[in-house]
CSV table of C-alpha atoms in Angstrom, one decimal:
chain,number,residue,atom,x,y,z
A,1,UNK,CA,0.4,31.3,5.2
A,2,UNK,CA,-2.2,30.4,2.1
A,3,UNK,CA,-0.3,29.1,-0.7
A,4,UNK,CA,-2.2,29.6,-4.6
A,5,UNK,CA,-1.2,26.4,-6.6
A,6,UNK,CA,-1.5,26.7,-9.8
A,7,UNK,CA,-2.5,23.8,-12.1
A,8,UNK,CA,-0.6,22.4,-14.7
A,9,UNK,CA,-1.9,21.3,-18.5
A,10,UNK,CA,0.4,19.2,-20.6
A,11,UNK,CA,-0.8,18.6,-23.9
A,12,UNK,CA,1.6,16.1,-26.2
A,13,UNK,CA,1.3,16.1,-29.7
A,14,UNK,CA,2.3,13.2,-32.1
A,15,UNK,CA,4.3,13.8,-35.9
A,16,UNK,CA,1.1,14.4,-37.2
A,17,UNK,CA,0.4,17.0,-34.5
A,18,UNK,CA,-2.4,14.7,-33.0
A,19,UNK,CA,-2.5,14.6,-29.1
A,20,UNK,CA,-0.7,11.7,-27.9
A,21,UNK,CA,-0.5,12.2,-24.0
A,22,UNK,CA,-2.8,14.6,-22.0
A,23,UNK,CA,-2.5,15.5,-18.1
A,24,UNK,CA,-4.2,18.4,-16.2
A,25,UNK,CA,-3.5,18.4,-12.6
A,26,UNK,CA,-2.4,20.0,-9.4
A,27,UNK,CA,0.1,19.0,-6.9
A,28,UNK,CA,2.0,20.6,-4.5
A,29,UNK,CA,5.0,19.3,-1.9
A,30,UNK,CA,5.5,19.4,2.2
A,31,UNK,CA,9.1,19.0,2.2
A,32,UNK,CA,11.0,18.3,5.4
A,33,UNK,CA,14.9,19.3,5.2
A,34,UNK,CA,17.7,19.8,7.3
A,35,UNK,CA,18.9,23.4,8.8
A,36,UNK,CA,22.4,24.9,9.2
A,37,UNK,CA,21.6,24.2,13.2
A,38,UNK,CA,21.4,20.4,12.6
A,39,UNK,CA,17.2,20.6,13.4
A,40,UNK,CA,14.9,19.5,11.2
A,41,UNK,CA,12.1,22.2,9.2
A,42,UNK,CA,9.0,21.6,7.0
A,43,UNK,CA,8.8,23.6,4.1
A,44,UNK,CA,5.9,23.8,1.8
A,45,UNK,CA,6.8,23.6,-2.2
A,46,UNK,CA,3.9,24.8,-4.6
A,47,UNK,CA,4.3,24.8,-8.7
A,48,UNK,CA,4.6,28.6,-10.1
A,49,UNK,CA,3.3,30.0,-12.3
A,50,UNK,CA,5.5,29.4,-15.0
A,51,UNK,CA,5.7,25.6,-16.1
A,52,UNK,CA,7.6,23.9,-18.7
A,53,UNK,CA,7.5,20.2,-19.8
A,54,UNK,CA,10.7,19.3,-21.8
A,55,UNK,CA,11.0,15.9,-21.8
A,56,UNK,CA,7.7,14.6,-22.0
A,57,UNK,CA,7.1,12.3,-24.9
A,58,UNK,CA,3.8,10.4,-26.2
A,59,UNK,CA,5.5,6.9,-25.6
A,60,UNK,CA,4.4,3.8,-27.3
A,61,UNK,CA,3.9,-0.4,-27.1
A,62,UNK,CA,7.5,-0.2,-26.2
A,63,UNK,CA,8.7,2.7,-24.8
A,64,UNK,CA,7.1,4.4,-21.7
A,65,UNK,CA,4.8,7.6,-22.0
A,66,UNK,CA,6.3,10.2,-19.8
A,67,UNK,CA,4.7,13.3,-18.3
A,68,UNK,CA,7.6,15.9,-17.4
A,69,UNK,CA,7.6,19.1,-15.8
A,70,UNK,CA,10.3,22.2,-14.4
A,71,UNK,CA,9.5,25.1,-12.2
A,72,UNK,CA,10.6,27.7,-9.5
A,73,UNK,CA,14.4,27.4,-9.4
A,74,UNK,CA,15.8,23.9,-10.3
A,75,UNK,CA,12.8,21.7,-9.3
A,76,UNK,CA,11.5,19.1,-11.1
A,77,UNK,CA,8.5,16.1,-11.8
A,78,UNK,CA,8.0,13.3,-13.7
A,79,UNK,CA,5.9,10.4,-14.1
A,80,UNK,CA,6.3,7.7,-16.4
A,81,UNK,CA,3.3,5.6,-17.9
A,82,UNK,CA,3.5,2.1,-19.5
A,83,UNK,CA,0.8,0.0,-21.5
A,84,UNK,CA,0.0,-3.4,-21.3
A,85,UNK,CA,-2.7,-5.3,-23.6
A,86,UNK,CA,-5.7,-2.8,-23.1
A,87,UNK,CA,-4.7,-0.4,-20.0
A,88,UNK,CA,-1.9,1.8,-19.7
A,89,UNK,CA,-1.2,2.9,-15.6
A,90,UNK,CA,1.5,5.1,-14.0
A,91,UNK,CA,4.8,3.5,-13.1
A,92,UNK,CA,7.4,5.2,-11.6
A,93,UNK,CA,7.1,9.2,-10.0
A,94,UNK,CA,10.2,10.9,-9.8
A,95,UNK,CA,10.4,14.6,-7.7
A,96,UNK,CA,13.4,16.6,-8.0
A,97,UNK,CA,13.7,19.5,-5.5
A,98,UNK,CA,16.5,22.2,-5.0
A,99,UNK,CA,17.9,22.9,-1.5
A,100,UNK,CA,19.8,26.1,-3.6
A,101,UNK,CA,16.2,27.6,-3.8
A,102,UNK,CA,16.7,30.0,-0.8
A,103,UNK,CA,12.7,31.2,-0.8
A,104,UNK,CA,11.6,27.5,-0.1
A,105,UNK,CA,15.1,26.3,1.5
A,106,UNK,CA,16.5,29.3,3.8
A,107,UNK,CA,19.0,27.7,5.9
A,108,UNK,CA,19.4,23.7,4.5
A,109,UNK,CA,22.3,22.2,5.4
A,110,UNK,CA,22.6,20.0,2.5
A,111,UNK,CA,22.7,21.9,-1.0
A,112,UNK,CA,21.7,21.0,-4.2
A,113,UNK,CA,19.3,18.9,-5.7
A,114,UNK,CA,17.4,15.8,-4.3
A,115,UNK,CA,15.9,13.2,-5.8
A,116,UNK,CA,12.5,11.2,-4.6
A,117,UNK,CA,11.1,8.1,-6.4
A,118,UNK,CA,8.2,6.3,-5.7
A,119,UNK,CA,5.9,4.3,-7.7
A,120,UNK,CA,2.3,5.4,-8.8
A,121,UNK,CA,-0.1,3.7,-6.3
A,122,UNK,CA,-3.1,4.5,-9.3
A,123,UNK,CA,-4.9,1.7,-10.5
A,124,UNK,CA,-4.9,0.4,-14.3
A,125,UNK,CA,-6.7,2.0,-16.9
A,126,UNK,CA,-8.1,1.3,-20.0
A,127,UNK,CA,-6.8,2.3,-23.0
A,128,UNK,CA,-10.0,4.2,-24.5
A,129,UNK,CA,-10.6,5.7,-20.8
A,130,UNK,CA,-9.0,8.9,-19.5
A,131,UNK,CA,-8.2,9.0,-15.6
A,132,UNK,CA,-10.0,11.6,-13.1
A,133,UNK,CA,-9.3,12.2,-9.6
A,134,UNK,CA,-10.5,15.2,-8.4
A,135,UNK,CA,-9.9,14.4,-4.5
A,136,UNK,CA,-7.1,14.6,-2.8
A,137,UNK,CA,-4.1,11.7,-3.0
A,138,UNK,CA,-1.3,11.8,-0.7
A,139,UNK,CA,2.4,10.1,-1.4
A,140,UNK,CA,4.7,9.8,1.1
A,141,UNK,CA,8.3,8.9,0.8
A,142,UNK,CA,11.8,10.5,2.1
A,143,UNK,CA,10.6,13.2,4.2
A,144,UNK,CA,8.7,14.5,1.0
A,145,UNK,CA,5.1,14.4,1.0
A,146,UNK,CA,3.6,15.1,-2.8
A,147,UNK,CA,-0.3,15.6,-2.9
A,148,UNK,CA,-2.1,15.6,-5.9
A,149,UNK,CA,-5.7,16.4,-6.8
A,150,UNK,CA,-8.0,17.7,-9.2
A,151,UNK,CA,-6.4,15.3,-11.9
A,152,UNK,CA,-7.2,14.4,-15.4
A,153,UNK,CA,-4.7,12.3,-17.5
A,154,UNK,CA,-4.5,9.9,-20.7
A,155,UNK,CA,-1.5,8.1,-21.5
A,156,UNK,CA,-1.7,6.6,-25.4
A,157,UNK,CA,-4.5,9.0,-26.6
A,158,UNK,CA,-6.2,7.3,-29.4
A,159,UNK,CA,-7.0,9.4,-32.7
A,160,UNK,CA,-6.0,12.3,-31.2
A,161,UNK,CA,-8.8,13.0,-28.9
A,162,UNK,CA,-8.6,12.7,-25.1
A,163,UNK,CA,-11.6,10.4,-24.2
A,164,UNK,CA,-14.9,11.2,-22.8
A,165,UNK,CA,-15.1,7.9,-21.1
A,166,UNK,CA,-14.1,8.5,-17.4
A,167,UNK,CA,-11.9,6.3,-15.1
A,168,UNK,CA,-12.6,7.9,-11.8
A,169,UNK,CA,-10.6,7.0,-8.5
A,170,UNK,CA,-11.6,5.5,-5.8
A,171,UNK,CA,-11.9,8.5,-3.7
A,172,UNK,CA,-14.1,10.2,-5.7
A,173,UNK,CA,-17.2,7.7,-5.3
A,174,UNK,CA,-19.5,8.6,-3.0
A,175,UNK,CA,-20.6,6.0,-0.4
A,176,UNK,CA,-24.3,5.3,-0.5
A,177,UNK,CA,-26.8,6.4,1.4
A,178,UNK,CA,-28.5,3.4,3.2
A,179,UNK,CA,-32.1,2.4,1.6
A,180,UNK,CA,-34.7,3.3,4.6
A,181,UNK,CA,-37.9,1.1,4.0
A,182,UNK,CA,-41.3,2.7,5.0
A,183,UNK,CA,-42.2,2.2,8.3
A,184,UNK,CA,-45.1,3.7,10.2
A,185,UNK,CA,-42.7,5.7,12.0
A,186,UNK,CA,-41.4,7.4,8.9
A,187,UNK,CA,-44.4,7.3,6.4
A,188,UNK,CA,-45.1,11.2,5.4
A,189,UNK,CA,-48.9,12.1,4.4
A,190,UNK,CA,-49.1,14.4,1.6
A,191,UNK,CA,-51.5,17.1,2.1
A,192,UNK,CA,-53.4,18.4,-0.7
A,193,UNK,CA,-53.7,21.9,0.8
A,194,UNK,CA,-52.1,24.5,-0.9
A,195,UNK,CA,-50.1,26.4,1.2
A,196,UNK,CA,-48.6,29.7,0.6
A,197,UNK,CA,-45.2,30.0,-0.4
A,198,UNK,CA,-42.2,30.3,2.8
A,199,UNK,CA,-40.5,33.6,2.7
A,200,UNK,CA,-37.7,34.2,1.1
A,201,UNK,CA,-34.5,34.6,4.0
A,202,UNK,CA,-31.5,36.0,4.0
A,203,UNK,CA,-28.5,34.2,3.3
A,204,UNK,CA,-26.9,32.4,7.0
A,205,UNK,CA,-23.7,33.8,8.1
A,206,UNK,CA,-20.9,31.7,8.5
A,207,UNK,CA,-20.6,31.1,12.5
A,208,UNK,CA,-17.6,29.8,14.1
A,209,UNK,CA,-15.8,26.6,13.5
A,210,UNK,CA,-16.8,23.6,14.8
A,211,UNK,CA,-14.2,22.3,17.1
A,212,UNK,CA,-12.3,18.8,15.9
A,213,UNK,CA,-10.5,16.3,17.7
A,214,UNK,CA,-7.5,14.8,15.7
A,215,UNK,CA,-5.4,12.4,16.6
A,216,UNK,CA,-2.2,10.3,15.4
A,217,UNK,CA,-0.4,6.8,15.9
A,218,UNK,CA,2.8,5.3,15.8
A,219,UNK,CA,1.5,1.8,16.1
A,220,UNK,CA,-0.7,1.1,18.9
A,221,UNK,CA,0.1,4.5,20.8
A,222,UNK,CA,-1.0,7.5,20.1
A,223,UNK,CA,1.9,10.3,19.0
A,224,UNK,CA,0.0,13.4,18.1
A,225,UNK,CA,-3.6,15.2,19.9
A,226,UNK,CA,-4.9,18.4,18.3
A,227,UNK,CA,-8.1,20.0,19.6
A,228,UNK,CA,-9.3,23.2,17.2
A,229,UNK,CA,-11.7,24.6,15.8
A,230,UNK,CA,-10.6,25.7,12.0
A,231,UNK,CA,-11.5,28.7,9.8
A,232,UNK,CA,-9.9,29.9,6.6
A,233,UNK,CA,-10.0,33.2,5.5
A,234,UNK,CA,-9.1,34.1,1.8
A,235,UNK,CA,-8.3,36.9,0.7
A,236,UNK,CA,-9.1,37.1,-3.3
A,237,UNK,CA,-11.4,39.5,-5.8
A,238,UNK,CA,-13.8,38.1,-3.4
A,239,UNK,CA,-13.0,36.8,0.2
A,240,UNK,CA,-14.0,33.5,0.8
A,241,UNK,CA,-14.8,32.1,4.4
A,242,UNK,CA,-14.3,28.3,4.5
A,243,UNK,CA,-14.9,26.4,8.1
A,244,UNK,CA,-13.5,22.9,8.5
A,245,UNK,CA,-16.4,20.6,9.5
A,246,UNK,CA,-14.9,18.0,11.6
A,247,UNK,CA,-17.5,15.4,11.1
A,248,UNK,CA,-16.6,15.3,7.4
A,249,UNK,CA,-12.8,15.9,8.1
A,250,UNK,CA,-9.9,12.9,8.0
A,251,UNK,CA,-6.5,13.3,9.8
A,252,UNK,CA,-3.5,11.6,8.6
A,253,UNK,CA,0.0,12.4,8.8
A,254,UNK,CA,3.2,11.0,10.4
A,255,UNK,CA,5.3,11.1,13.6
A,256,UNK,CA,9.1,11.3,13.4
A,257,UNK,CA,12.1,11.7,16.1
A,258,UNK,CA,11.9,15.4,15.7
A,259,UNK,CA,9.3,16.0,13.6
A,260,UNK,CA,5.2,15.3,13.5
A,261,UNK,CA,3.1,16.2,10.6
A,262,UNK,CA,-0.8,16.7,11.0
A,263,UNK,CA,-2.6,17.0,7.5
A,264,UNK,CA,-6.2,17.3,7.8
A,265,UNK,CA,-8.3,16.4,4.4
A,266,UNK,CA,-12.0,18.4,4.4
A,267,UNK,CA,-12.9,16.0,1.3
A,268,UNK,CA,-13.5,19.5,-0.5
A,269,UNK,CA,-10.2,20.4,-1.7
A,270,UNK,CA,-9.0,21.9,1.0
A,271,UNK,CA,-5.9,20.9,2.9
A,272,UNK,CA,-4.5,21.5,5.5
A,273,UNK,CA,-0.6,20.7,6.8
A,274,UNK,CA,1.0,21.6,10.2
């Protein structure tokens, strides 16, 4: 199935209706639960459409900033901030999900809700800086794996105006290109002919997936082989065609008892769970 996320804005205002805390950001949650049979499923848990955020406050040199949201039936995130000197950075995450939700959880065996907290593995930020991450960040912790991306946040917005100075992550910087010195090998002659212009062709169409080899460890052995070739097709106002290239393509995940989880990161955006 292809699952629409939607993203979520939070905008905090102070007494004085000034913004206070900002956060923009998408996330969504690979959940893996226990059936009525006693076997274990993954389920997939994306944020609706409808979003509120009771609970979030602007925080201050004392008291935490907190970003918090509800959705779907009885689910739940938060994230609390705290400042120190001239940064503020993320503290704890807490992720509340449902088992009563029948859509997501058909057949759990345990019912209610379940709590998940990890801390914020983001690095410090300073206080006149807001935080962008637009690739993808993975979180694992009690068979709950929360990915994030696409994210712009300030904790402790000063004057009221989210900052146009940018803290980006790690994973957003691109690695640089190694500086190739002229040779004679690689010298190119400019020619002062004029030469007529190339003709104009029509776009390429998109041929068929590369095939990737994936692979997974549990120490020093290897628990998990893939072999595919990957193309997503999208249906929308207009269809999109998106092939997973596997040169550019990382595979992560985890192998359990009864369980193995293959996540495959394009660098684009695009993820991919079995």
């Amino acid at each position: 199935g292809f699952f629409q996320s939607h993203a979520v804005e939070v905008d905090i205002k102070d007494s004085s209706n000034a913004t206070c805390l900002y956060a923009n950001w998408m996330m969504s949650f690979l959940i893996t639960y226990e059936s009525n049979t006693s076997d274990y499923k993954t389920t997939t848990l994306n944020l609706s459409s409808s979003v509120t955020h009771n609970g979030s406050v602007c925080g201050s040199d004392t008291q935490p900033a907190v970003v918090a949201v509800q959705f779907g039936e009885g689910h739940s995130w938060s994230i609390n901030s705290t400042k120190n000197n001239e940064t503020y950075q993320g503290d704890f995450i807490t992720f509340t999900y449902n088992t009563n939700d029948t859509d997501v959880f058909p057949d759990a065996k345990r019912k209610g809700p379940v709590t998940v907290v990890v801390r914020d593995p983001s690095p410090p930020v300073q206080l006149d800086s807001v935080y962008v991450c637009h690739s993808s960040v993975f979180i694992e912790a009690e068979n709950v794996t929360q990915t994030f991306w696409n994210v712009t946040v300030q904790a402790f917005v000063q004057n009221g105006t989210v900052s146009k100075k940018e803290s980006r992550c790690s994973a957003d910087t691109p690695t640089a290109a190694p500086t190739v010195l002229p040779t004679v090998a690689n010298v190119t002659t400019v020619s002062t002919t004029t030469l007529s212009p190339a003709p104009t062709t029509a776009p390429k169409p998109v041929e068929n997936p590369d095939t990737g080899n994936y692979s997974l460890k549990m120490g020093n052995k290897t628990c998990l082989l893939a072999t595919v070739g990957l193309q997503l097709n999208v249906s929308q106002d207009k269809p999109l065609l998106i092939n997973i290239n596997p040169k550019t393509t990382v595979a992560d995940g985890a192998c359990g008892n009864t369980t193995a989880t293959l996540k495959l990161n394009d660098g684009n955006s695009t993820l991919i769970s079995f």
